[in-house]
Coordinates of C-alpha atoms and ligand atoms in Angstrom, one line a residue:
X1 CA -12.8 -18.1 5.5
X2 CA -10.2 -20.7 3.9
X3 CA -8.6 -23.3 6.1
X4 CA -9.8 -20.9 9.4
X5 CA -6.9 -19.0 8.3
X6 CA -6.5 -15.5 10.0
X7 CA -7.5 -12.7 7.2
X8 CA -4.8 -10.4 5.5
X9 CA -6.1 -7.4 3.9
X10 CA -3.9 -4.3 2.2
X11 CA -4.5 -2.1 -0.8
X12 CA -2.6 0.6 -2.7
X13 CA -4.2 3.9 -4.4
X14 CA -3.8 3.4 -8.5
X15 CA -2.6 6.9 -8.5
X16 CA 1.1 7.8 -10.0
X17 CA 4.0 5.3 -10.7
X18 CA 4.4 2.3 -8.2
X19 CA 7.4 2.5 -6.5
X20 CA 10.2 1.0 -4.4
X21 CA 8.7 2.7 -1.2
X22 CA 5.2 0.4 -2.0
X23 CA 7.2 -2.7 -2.3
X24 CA 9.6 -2.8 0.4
X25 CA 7.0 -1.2 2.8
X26 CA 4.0 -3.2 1.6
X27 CA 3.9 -5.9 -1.3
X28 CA 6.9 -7.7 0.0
X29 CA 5.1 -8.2 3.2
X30 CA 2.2 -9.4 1.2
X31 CA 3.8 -12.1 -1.0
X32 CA 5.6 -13.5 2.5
X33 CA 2.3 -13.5 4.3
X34 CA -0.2 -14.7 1.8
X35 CA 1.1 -17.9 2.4
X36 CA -0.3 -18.2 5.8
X37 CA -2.8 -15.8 5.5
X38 CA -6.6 -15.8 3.8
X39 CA -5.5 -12.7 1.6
X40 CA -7.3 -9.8 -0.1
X41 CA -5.3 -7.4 -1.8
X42 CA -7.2 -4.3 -3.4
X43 CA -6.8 -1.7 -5.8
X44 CA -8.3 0.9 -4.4
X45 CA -9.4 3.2 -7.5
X46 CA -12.1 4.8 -5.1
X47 CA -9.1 6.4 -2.9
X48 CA -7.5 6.9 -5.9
X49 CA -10.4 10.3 -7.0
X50 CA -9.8 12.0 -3.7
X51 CA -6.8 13.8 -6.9
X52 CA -8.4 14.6 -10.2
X53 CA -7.2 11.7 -12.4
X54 CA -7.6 11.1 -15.8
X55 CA -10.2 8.4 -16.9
X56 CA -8.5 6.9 -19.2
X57 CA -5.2 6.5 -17.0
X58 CA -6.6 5.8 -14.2
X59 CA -8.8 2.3 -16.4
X60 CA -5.1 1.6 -17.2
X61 CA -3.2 2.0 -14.3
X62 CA -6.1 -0.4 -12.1
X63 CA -5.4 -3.0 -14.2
X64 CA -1.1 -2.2 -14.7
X65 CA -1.4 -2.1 -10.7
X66 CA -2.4 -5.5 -10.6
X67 CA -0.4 -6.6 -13.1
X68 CA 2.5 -5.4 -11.1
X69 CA 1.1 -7.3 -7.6
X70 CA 1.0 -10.7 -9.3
X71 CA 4.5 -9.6 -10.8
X72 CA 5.9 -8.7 -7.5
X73 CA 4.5 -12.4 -6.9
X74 CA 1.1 -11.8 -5.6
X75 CA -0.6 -15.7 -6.5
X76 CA -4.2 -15.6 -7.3
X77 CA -4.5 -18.8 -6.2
X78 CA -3.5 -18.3 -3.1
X79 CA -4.7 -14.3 -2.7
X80 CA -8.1 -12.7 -3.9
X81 CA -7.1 -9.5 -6.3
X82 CA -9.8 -7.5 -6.7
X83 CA -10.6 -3.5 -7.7
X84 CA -12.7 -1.8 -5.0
X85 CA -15.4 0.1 -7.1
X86 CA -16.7 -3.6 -8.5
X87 CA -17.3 -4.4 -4.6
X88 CA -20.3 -2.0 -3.6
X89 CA -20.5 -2.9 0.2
X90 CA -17.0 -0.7 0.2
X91 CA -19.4 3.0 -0.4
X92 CA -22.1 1.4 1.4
X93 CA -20.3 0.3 5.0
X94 CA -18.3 3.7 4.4
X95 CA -21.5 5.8 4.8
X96 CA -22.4 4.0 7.7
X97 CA -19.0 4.4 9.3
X98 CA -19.0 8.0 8.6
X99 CA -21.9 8.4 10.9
X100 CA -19.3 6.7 13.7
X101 CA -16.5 9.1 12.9
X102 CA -16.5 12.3 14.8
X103 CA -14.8 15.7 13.1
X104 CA -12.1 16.1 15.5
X105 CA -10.8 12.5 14.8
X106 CA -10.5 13.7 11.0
X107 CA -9.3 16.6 11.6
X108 CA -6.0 15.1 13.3
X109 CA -5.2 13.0 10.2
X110 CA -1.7 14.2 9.6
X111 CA -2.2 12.7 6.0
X112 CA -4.9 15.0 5.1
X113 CA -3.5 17.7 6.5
X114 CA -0.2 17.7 4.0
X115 CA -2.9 16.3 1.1
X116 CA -4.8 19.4 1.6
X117 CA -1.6 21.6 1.8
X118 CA -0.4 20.2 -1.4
X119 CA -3.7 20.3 -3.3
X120 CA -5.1 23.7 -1.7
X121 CA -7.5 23.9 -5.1
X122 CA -9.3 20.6 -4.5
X123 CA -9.6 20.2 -0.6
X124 CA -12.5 17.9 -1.5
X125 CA -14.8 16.1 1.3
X126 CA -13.7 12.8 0.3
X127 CA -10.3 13.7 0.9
X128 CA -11.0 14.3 4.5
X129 CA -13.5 11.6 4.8
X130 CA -10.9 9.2 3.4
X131 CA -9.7 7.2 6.4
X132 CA -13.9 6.1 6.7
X133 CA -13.3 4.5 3.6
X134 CA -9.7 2.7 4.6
X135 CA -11.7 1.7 7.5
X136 CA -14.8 -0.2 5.1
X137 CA -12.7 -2.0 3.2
X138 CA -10.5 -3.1 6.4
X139 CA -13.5 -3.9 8.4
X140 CA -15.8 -5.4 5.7
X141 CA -13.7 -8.7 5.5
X142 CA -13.3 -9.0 9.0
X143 CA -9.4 -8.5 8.3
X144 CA -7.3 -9.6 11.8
X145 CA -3.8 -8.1 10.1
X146 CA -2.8 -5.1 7.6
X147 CA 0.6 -5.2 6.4
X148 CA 1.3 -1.6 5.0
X149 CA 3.9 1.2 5.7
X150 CA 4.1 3.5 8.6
X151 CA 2.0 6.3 6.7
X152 CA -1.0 4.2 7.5
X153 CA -0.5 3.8 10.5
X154 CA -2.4 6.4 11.9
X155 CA -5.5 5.4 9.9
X156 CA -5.7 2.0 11.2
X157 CA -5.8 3.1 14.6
X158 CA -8.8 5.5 13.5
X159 CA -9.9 2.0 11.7
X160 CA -9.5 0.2 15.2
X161 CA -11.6 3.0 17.0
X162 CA -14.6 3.0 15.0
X163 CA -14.6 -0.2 15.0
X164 CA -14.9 -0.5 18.8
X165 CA -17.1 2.2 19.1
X166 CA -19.7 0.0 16.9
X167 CA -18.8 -3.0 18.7
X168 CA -20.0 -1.1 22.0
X169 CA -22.8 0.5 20.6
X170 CA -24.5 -2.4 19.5
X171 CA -22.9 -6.3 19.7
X172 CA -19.3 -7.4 18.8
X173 CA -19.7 -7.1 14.9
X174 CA -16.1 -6.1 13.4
X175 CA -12.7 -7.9 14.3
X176 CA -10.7 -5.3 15.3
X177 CA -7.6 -5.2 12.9
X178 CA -3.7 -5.0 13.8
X179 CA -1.2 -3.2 11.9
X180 CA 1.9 -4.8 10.1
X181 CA 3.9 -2.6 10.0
X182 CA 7.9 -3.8 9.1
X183 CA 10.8 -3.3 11.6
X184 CA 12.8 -1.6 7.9
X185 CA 11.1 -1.1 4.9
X186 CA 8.2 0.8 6.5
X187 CA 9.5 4.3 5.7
X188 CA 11.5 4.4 2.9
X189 CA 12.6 8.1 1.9
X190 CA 13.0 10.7 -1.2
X191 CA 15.9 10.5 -3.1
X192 CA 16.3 13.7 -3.5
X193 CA 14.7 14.8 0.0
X194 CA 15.4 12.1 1.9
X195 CA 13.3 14.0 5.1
X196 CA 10.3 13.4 3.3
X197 CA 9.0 10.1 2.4
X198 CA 9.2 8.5 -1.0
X199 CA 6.1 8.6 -2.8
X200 CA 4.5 7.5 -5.7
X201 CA 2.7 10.8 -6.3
X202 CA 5.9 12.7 -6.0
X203 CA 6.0 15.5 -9.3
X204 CA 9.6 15.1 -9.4
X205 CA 10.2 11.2 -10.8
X206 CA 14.5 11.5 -9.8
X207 CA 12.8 11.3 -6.0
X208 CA 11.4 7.3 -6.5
X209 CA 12.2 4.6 -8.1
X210 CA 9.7 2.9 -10.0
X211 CA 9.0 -0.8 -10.6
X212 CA 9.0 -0.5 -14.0
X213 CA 12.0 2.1 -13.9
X214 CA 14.5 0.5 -16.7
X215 CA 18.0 0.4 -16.0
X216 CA 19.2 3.7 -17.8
X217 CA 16.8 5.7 -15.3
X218 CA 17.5 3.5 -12.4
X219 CA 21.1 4.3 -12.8
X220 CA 20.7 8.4 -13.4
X221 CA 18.3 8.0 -10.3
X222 CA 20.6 6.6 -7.7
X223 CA 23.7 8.8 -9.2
X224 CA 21.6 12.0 -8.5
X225 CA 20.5 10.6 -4.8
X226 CA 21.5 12.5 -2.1
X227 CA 24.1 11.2 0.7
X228 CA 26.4 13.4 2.5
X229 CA 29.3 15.6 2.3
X230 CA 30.8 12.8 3.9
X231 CA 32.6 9.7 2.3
X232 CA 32.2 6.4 4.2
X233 CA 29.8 4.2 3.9
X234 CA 28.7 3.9 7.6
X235 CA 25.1 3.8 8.7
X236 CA 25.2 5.5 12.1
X237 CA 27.2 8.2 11.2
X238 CA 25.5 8.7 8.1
X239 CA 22.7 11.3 7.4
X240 CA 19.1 10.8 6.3
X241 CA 20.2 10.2 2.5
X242 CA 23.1 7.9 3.0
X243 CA 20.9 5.7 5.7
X244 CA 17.9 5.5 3.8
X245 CA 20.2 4.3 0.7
X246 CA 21.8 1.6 2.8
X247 CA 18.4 0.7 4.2
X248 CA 17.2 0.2 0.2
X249 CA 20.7 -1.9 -0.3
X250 CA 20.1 -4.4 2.6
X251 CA 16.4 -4.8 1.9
X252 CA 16.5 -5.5 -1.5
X253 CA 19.7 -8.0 -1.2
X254 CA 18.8 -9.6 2.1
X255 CA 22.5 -8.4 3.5
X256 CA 22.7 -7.2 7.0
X257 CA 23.8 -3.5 7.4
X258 CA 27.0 -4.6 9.1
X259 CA 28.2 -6.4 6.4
X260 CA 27.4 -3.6 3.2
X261 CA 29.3 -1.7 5.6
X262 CA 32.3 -4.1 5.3
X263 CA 32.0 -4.5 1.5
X264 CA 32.3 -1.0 0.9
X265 CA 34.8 0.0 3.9
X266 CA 37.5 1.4 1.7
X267 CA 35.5 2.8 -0.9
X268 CA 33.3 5.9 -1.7
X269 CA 29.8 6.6 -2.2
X270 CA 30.4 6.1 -5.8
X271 CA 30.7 2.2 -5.7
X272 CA 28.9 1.9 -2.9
X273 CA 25.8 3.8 -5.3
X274 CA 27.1 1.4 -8.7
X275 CA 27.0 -1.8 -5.9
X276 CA 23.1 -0.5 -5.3
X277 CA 22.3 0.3 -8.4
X278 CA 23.5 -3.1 -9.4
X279 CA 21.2 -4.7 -6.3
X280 CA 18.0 -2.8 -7.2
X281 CA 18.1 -3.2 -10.9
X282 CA 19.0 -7.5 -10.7
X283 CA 16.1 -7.5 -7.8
X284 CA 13.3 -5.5 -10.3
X285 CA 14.3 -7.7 -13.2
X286 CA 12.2 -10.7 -12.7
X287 CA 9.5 -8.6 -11.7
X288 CA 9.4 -6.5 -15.1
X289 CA 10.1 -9.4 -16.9
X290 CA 6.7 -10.9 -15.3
X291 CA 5.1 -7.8 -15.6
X292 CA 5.8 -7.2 -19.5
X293 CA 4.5 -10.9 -19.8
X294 CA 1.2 -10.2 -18.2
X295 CA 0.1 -6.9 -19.0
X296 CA -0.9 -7.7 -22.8
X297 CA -2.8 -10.4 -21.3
X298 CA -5.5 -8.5 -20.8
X299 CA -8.5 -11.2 -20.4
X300 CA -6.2 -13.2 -18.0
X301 CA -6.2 -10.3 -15.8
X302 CA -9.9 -9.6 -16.0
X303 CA -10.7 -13.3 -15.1
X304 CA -8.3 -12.9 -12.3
X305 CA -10.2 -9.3 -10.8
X306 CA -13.5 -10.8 -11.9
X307 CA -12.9 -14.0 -9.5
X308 CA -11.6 -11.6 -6.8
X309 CA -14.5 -9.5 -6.6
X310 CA -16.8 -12.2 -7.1
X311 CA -15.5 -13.5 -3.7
X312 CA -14.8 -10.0 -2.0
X313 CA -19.0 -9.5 -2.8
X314 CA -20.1 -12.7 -1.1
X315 CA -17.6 -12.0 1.8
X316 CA -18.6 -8.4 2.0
X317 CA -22.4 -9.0 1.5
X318 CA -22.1 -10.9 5.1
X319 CA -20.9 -7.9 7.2
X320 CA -22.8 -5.4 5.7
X321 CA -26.1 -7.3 6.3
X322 CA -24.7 -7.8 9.9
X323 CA -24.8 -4.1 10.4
X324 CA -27.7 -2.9 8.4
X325 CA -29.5 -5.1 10.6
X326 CA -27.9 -4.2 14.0
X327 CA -28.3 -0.6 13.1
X328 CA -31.6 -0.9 12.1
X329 CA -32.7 -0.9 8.6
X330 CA -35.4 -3.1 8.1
X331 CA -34.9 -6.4 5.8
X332 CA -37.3 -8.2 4.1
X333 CA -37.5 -11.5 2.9
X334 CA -38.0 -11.6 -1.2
Ligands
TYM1 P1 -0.8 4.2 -0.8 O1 -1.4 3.9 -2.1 O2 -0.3 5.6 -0.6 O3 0.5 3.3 -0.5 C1 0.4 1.9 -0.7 C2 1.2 1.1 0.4 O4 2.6 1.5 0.3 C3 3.1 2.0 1.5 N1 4.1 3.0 1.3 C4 5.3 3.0 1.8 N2 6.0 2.2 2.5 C5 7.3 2.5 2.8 N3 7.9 3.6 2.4 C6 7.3 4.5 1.6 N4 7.9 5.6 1.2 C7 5.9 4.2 1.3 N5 5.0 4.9 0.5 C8 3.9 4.2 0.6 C9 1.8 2.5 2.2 O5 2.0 2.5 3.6 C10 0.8 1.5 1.8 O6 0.9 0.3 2.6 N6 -4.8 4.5 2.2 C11 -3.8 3.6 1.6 C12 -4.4 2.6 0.7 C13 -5.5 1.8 1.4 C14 -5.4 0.7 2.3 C15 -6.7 0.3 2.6 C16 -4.3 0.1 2.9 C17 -6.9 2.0 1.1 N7 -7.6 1.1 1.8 C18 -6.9 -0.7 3.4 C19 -4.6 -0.9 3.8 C20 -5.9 -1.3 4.0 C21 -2.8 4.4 0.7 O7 -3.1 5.5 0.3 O8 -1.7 3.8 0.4

């Protein structure tokens, strides 16, 4: 552990288009936090085949994900970056785990529930055994916080509860984590269908906003968003669409709700959508700009997930010793 600094530990699925809904929920949180935290971030390209993906976009986008963390400003000196099938001890302490998850606690994961409603041709084992593997890689660094979005929040209490349950079964082995989840920012909505969450997955791309969106396609996004038949600019009165937009204005400019509300008081949804197009396209800037630097730099990034993982083995080595040997399986010296 550096500095006896308490352990951060988050990771995103390399699956789709990163989006505005993973940044203001999650890597935000992370760049804030990583300066007072021991921090892991992973790529978690192991969650990522629960979904058929293709091989060769699925190499690309692991290594475009991190590109896009130490963009969003993710320091590798101060944060390990790692991808999660270099670190074996991730399958390993998940198979263990899996025989400390019961059925019924599965079986009330709302996420695989609308997975397997959406995917109904691949309702794969891995998709329901899932949240044993969030667990591993939460568990295996002895993480005390994880900063994601209210989605996950339901699999980090399952995290919590196996990891008590092994803790009473045998000797006090795992910390057991706490959520981070942000007062705003932790459910950021469609565009389109603002009762449904925005994700990165979504088949329709006008529903997100991507990191790498460029301005063009930000614009024709937010234009196309859905408010409400209404025309102020008010956040209580407004619907689903109109809050959630206001929400993405004040997190992304640092403004108080109260005071977009002033701005815009006489005016429309049309300026008050060219004002937030404005916000969201000056605030990705400096990220793409980083981003576009970084990604032809392929041996930089390498070095950076090779050091990462080199650090998540050792760590991760540790606990999974710890259990194999509380559980029982024998160890001999070599
Ligand atoms: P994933 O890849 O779906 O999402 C990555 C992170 O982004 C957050 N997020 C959102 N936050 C606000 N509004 C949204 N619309 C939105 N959509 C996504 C998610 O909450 C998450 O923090 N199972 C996880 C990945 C994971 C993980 C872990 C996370 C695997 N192992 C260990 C933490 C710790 C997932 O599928 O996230």
């Amino acid at each position: 552990m550096k500095d006896n600094k308490k352990i951060i530990l988050s990771g995103i699925q390399p699956s789709g288009t990163l989006c505005i809904g993973n940044y203001l929920g999650a890597i935000k949180n992370w760049v804030d936090l990583q300066h007072d935290y021991d921090s892991i971030f992973v790529v978690v390209d192991m969650h990522a085949i629960t979904l058929r993906q293709n091989p060769a976009e699925l190499r690309k986008r692991c290594l475009s994900f991190a590109a896009q963390f130490i963009a969003c400003g993710i320091d590798p000196k101060l944060s390990s970056i790692f991808v999660q099938s270099h670190v074996s001890a991730h399958a390993e302490l998940a198979w263990v785990l899996n025989c400390f998850t019961y059925m019924g606690e599965l079986n009330r994961m709302t996420q695989f529930k609308d997975k397997s409603k959406k995917n109904n041709a691949n309702i794969n084992a891995g998709l329901f055994t899932y949240p044993i593997l969030m667990a591993s890689d939460i568990l295996l660094y002895q993480a005390d916080l994880v900063p994601v979005g209210a989605d996950q929040k339901q699999h980090l209490e399952l995290a919590r509860n196996i990891a008590e349950r092994f803790n009473n079964e045998y000797s006090p082995t795992f910390k057991i984590p706490e959520p981070y989840i942000p007062n705003r920012g932790a459910r950021i909505m469609s565009l389109q269908s603002p009762k449904s969450k925005m994700s990165k997955s979504d088949e329709n791309e006008n529903n997100f906003i991507g990191l790498l969106d460029n301005e063009k396609t930000i614009l024709k996004k937010i234009k196309r968003s859905v408010t409400d038949s209404g025309s102020e600019v008010n956040y209580q009165n407004g619907g689903e669409g109109l809050k959630n937009l206001i929400n993405i204005y004040s997190l992304f400019s640092g403004e108080k709700i109260e005071l977009i509300e002033e701005k815009y008081k006489n005016q429309g949804y049309k300026e008050f959508k060219d004002g937030l197009t404005e916000v969201i396209i000056e605030s990705l800037k400096p990220i793409q700009k980083k981003y576009h630097s970084l990604i032809d730099e392929k041996s930089y990034l390498e070095k950076i997930l090779n050091e990462g993982s080199t650090n998540a083995m050792y760590r991760s080595r540790k606990t999974i010793q710890k259990v194999y040997r509380k559980i029982g399986f024998p160890q001999f010296k070599s």
